[in-house]
Tab-separated table of C-alpha atoms and ligand atoms in Angstrom:
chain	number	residue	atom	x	y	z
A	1	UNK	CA	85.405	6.358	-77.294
A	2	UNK	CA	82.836	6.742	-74.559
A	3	UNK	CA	82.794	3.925	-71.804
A	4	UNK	CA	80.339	3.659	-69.094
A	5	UNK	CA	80.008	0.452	-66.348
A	6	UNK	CA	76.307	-0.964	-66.659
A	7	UNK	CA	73.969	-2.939	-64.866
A	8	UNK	CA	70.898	-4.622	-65.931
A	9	UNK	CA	68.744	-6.537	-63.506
A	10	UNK	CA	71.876	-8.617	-61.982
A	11	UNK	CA	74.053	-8.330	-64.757
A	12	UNK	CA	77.005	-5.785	-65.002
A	13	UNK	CA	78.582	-4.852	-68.280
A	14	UNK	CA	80.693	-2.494	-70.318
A	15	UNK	CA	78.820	-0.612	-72.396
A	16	UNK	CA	80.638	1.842	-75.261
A	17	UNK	CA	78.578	4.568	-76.666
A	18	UNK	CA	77.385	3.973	-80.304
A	19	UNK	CA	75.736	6.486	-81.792
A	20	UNK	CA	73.141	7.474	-78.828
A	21	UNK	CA	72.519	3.915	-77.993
A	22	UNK	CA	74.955	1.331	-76.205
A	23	UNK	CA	76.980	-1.107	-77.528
A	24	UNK	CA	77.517	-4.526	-75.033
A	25	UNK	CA	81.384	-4.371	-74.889
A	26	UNK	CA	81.814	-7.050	-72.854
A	27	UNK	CA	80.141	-9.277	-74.958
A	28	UNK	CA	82.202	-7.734	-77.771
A	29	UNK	CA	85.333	-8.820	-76.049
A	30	UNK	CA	83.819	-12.230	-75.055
A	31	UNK	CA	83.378	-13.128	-79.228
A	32	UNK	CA	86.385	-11.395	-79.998
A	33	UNK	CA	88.787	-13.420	-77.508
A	34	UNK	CA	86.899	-16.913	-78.335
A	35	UNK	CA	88.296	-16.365	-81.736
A	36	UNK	CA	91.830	-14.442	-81.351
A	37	UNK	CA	93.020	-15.226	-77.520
A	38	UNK	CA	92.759	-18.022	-75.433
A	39	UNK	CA	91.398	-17.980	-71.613
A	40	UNK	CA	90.901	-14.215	-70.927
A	41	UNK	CA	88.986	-12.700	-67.801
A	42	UNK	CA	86.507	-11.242	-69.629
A	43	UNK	CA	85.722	-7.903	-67.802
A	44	UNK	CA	82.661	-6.937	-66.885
A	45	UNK	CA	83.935	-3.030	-65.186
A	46	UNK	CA	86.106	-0.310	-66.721
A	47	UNK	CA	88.620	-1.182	-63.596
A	48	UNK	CA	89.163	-4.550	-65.102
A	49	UNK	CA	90.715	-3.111	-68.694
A	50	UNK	CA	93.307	-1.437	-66.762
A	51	UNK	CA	95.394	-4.468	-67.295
A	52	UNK	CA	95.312	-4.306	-71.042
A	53	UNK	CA	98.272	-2.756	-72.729
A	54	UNK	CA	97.600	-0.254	-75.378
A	55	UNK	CA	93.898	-0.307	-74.244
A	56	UNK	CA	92.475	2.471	-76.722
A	57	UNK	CA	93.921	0.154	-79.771
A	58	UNK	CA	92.789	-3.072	-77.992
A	59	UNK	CA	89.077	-1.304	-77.754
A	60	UNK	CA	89.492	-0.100	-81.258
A	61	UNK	CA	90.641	-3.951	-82.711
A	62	UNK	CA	87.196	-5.164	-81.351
A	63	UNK	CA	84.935	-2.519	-82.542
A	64	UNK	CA	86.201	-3.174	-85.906
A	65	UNK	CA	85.440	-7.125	-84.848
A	66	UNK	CA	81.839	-6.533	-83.963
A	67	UNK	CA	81.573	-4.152	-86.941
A	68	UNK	CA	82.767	-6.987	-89.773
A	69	UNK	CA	80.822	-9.392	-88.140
A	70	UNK	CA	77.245	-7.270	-87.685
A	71	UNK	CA	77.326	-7.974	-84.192
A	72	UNK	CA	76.333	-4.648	-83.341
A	73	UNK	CA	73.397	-4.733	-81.471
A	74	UNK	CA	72.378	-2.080	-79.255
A	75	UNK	CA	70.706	-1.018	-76.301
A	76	UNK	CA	68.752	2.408	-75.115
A	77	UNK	CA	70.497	4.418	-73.074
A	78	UNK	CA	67.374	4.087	-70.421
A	79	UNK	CA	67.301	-0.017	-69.955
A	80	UNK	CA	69.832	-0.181	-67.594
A	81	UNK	CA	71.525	1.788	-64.696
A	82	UNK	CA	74.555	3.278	-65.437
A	83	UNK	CA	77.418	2.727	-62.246
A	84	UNK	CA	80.095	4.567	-61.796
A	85	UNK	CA	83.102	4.975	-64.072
A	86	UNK	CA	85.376	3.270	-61.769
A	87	UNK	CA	83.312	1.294	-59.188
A	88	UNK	CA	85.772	1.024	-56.755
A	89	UNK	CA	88.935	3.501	-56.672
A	90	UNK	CA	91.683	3.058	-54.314
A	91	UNK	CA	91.003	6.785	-53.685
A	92	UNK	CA	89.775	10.297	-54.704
A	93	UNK	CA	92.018	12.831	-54.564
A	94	UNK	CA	90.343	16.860	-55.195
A	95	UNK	CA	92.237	19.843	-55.521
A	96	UNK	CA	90.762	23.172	-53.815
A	97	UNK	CA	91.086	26.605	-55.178
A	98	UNK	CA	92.183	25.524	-58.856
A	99	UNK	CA	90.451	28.358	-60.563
A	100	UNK	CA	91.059	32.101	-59.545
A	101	UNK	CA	87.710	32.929	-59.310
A	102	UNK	CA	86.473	30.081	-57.074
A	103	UNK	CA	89.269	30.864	-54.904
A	104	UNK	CA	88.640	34.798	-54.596
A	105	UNK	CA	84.533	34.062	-53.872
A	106	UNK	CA	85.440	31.894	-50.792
A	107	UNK	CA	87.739	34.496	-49.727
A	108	UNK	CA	91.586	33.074	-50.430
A	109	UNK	CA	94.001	34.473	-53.021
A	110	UNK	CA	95.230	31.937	-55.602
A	111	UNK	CA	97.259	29.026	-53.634
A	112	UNK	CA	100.968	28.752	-54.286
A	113	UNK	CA	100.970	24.807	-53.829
A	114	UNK	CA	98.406	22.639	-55.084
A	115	UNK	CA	96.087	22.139	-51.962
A	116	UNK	CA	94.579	18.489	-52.007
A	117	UNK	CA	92.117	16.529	-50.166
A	118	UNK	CA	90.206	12.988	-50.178
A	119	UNK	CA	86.900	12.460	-51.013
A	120	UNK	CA	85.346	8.599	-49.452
A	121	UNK	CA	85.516	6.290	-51.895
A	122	UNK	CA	81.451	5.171	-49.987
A	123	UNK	CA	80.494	8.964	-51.635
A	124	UNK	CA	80.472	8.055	-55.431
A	125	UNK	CA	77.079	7.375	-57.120
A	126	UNK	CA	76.156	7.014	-61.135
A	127	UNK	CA	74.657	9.577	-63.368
A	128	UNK	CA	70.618	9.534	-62.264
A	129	UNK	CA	71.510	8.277	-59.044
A	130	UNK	CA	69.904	10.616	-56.272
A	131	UNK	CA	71.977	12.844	-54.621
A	132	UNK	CA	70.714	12.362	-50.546
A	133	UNK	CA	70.290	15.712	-48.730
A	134	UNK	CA	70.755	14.840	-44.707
A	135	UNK	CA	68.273	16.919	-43.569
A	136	UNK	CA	70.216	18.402	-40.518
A	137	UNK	CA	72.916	20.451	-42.741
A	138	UNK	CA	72.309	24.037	-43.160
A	139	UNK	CA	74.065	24.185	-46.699
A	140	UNK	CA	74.909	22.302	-49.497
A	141	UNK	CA	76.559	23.326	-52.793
A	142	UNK	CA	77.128	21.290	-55.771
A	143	UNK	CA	80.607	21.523	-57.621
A	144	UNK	CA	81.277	20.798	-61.463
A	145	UNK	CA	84.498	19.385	-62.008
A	146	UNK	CA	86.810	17.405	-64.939
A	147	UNK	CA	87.938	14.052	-63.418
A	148	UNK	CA	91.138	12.434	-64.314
A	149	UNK	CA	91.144	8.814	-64.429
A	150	UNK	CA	94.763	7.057	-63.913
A	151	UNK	CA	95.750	4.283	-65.934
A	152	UNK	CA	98.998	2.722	-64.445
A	153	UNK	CA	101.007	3.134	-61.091
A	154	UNK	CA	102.398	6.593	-60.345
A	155	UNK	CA	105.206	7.599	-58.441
A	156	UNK	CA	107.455	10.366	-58.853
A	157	UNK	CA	106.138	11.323	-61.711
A	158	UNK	CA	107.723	14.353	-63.720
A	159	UNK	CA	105.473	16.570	-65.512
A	160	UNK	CA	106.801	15.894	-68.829
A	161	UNK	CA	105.962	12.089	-68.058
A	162	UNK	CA	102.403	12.540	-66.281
A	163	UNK	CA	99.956	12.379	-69.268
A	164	UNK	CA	101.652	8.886	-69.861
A	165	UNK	CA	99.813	7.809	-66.316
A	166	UNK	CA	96.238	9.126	-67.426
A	167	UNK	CA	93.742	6.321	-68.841
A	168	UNK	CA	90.750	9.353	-69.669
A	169	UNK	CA	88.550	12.016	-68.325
A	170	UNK	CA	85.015	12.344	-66.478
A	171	UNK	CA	82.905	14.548	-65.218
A	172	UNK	CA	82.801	15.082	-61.066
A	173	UNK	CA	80.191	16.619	-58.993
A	174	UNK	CA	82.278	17.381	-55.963
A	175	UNK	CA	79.238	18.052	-53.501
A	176	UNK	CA	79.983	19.880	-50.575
A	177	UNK	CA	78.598	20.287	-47.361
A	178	UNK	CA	79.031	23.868	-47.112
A	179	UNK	CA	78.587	25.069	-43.888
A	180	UNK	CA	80.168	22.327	-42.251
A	181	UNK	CA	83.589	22.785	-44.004
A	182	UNK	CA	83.306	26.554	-43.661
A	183	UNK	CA	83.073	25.912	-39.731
A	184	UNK	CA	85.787	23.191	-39.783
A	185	UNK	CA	88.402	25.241	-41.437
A	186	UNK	CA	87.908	28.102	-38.742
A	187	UNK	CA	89.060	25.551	-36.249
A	188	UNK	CA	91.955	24.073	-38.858
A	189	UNK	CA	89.419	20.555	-39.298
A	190	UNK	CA	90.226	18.755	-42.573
A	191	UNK	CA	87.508	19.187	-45.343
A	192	UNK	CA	87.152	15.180	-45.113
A	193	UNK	CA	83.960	14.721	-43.593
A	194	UNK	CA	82.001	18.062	-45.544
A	195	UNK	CA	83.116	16.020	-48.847
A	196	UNK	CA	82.507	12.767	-47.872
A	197	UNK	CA	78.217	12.247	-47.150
A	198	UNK	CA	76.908	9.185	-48.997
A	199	UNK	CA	76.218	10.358	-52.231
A	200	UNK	CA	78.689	13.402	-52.194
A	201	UNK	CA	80.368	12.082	-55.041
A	202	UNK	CA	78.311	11.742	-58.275
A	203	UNK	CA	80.878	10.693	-61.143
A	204	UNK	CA	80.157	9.385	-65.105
A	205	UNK	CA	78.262	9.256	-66.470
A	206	UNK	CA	81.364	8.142	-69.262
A	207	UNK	CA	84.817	7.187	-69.047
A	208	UNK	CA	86.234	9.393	-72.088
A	209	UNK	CA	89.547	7.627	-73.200
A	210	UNK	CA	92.332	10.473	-73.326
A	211	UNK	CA	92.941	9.063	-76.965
A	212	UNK	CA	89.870	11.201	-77.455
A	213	UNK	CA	90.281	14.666	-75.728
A	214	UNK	CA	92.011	16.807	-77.471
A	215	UNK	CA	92.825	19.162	-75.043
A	216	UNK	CA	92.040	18.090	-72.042
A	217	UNK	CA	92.875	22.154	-71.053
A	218	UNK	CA	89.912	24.041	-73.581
A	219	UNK	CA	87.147	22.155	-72.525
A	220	UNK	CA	83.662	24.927	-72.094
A	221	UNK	CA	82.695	23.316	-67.937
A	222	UNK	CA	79.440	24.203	-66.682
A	223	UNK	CA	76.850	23.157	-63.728
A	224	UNK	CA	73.036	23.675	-64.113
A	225	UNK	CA	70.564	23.390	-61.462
A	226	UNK	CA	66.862	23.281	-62.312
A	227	UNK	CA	67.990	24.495	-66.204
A	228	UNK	CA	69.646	27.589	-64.702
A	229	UNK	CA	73.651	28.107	-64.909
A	230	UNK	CA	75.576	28.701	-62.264
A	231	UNK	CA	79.038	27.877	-63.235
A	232	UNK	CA	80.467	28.393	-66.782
A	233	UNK	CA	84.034	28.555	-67.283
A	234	UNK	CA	86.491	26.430	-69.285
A	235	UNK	CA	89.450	24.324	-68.214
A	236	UNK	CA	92.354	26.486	-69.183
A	237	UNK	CA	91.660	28.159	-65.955
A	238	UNK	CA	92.927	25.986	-64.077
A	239	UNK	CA	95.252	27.013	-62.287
A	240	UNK	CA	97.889	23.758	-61.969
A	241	UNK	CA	97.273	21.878	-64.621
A	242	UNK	CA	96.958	17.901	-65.133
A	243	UNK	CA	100.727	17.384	-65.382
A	244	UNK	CA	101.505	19.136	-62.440
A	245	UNK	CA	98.831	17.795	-60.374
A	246	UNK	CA	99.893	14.262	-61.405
A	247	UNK	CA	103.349	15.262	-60.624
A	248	UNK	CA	102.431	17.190	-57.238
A	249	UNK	CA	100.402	14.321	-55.664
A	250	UNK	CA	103.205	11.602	-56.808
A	251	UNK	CA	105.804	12.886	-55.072
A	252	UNK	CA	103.673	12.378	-51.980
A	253	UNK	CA	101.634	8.688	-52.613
A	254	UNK	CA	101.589	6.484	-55.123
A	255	UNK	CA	98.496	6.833	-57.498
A	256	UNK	CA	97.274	3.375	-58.412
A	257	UNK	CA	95.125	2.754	-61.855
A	258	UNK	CA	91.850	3.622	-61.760
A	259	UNK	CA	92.714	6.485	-58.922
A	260	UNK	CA	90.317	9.619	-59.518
A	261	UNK	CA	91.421	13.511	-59.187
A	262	UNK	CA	88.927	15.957	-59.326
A	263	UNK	CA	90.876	18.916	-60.609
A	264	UNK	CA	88.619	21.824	-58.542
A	265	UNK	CA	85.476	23.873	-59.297
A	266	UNK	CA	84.709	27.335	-61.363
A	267	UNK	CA	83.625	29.986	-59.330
A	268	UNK	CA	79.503	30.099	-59.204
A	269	UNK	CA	78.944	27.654	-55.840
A	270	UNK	CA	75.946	27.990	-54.562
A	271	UNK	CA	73.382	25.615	-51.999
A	272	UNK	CA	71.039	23.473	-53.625
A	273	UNK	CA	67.646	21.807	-51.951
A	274	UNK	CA	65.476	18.694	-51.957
A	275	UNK	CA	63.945	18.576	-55.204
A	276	UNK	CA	66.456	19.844	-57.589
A	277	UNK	CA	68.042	18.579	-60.741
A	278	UNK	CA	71.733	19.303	-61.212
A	279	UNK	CA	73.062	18.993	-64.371
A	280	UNK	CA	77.426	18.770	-64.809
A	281	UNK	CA	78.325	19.058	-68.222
A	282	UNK	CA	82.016	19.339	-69.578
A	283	UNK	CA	82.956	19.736	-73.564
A	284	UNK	CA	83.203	16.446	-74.991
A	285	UNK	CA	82.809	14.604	-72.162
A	286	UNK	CA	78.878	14.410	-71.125
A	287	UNK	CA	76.428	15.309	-68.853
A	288	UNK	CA	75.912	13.703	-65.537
A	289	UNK	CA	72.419	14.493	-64.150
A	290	UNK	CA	71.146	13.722	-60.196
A	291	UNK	CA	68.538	14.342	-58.422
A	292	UNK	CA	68.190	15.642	-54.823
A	293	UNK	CA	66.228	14.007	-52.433
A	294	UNK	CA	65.900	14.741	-48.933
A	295	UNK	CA	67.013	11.715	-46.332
B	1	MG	MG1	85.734	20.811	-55.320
């Protein structure tokens, strides 16, 4: 089940892929509740299922509704914009150096501990959202990664408990500002501000419940820029894996639902310009497509 926050003219809405086209959910759950619950929010964001227990079966119960009742009416993916996954995350945790090969190209040996950072929440735009280029940096490099979406307050997580905590899976372009964090870490300067431009964060362009992953650890992960490749790798090199991630960043803060992690980039980072079209793609997840523009 493929989930995506919408917006048409002033209108936002859930929207659940349907063969190629796009199904209204939140008018879905608007019929289905008149007739089986009494006075629900109806939800209009991803962030606002978070409350529902059981939400893959809950989601399931009404597609069967709007099925048996040929409510099914669609729209084209193109006649409305498409907002983040999660419009407004309490935060985004990254992880740096999660594949061996990223890690040896910028110079480190694999890390021993999980390094994380934060991302601004202010960064994130949709899938064709433009990606803003200030025209003062030197470099900028695009980054493919698989988001984890959490579902429900995490603390002290064990590992063998984590995957209970995870709601489903995106795709992350963690954009960097190259040059800038390359020069900060000489001096020991936190990463924050290299990650953290307006528009550094392009996330979607689907919410992919983890009902529907298999293996969240075999997924084929690769970044495009103008058609060309320039990272291809697959998840199982990951270094720590989701479960110890979760685990790792719980015993420091509490993650709250709807909290992103962007589990680290392949190797294959290189700068990108004004003008070009980066596409993220991960395995049964999507593609999430931006544009670069120069400020
Ligand atoms: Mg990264």
């Amino acid at each position: 089940m493929k989930l995506l926050n919408c917006q048409n003219d002033n209108e936002k809405f859930i929207g659940l892929l349907f063969e190629d086209r796009t199904l209204n959910l939140t008018k879905g759950i608007q019929l289905f509740s008149s007739i089986y619950e009494k006075e629900i929010n109806i939800p209009t964001l991803i962030e606002e299922l978070l409350c529902i227990e059981n939400l893959a079966l809950y989601l399931e119960k009404v597609l069967i509704f709007i099925k048996h009742h040929n409510l099914i009416n669609t729209l084209s993916i193109d006649s409305y914009k498409i907002l983040p996954p999660i419009t407004r995350p309490s935060k985004i945790i990254a992880l740096g150096r999660n594949y061996l090969e990223h890690a040896k190209e910028t110079g480190y040996n694999a890390p021993k501990e999980p390094i994380f950072f934060s991302k601004s929440v202010s960064s994130m735009i949709g899938h064709n959202e433009k990606i803003i280029y200030p025209t003062w940096l030197t470099r900028v490099d695009p980054e493919v990664e698989l988001g984890v979406i959490i579902g429900k307050k995490a603390k002290d997580v064990s590992e063998e408990t984590a995957m209970d905590y995870v709601l489903g899976y995106t795709i992350i372009n963690d954009v960097t500002a190259r040059d800038m964090q390359t020069e900060d870490l000489k001096i020991s300067n936190p990463w924050f501000r290299s990650k953290s431009f307006d528009t550094f964060c392009p996330i979607g362009p689907y919410l992919v419940l983890k009902e529907q992953v298999k293996d969240p650890h075999n997924l084929n992960i690769e970044l495009r820029v103008n058609g060309i490749i320039r990272q291809k790798d697959n998840t199982k090199n990951l270094i720590f894996k989701i479960p110890y991630i979760i685990s790792y960043i719980t015993r420091h803060m509490t993650l709250e639902p709807g909290d992103i992690i962007a589990t680290g980039t392949p190797s294959g980072i290189a700068p990108i310009k004004p003008g070009d079209i980066i596409e993220a793609e991960i395995e049964g997840i999507g593609v999430l497509k931006n544009i670069v523009v120069e400020s």
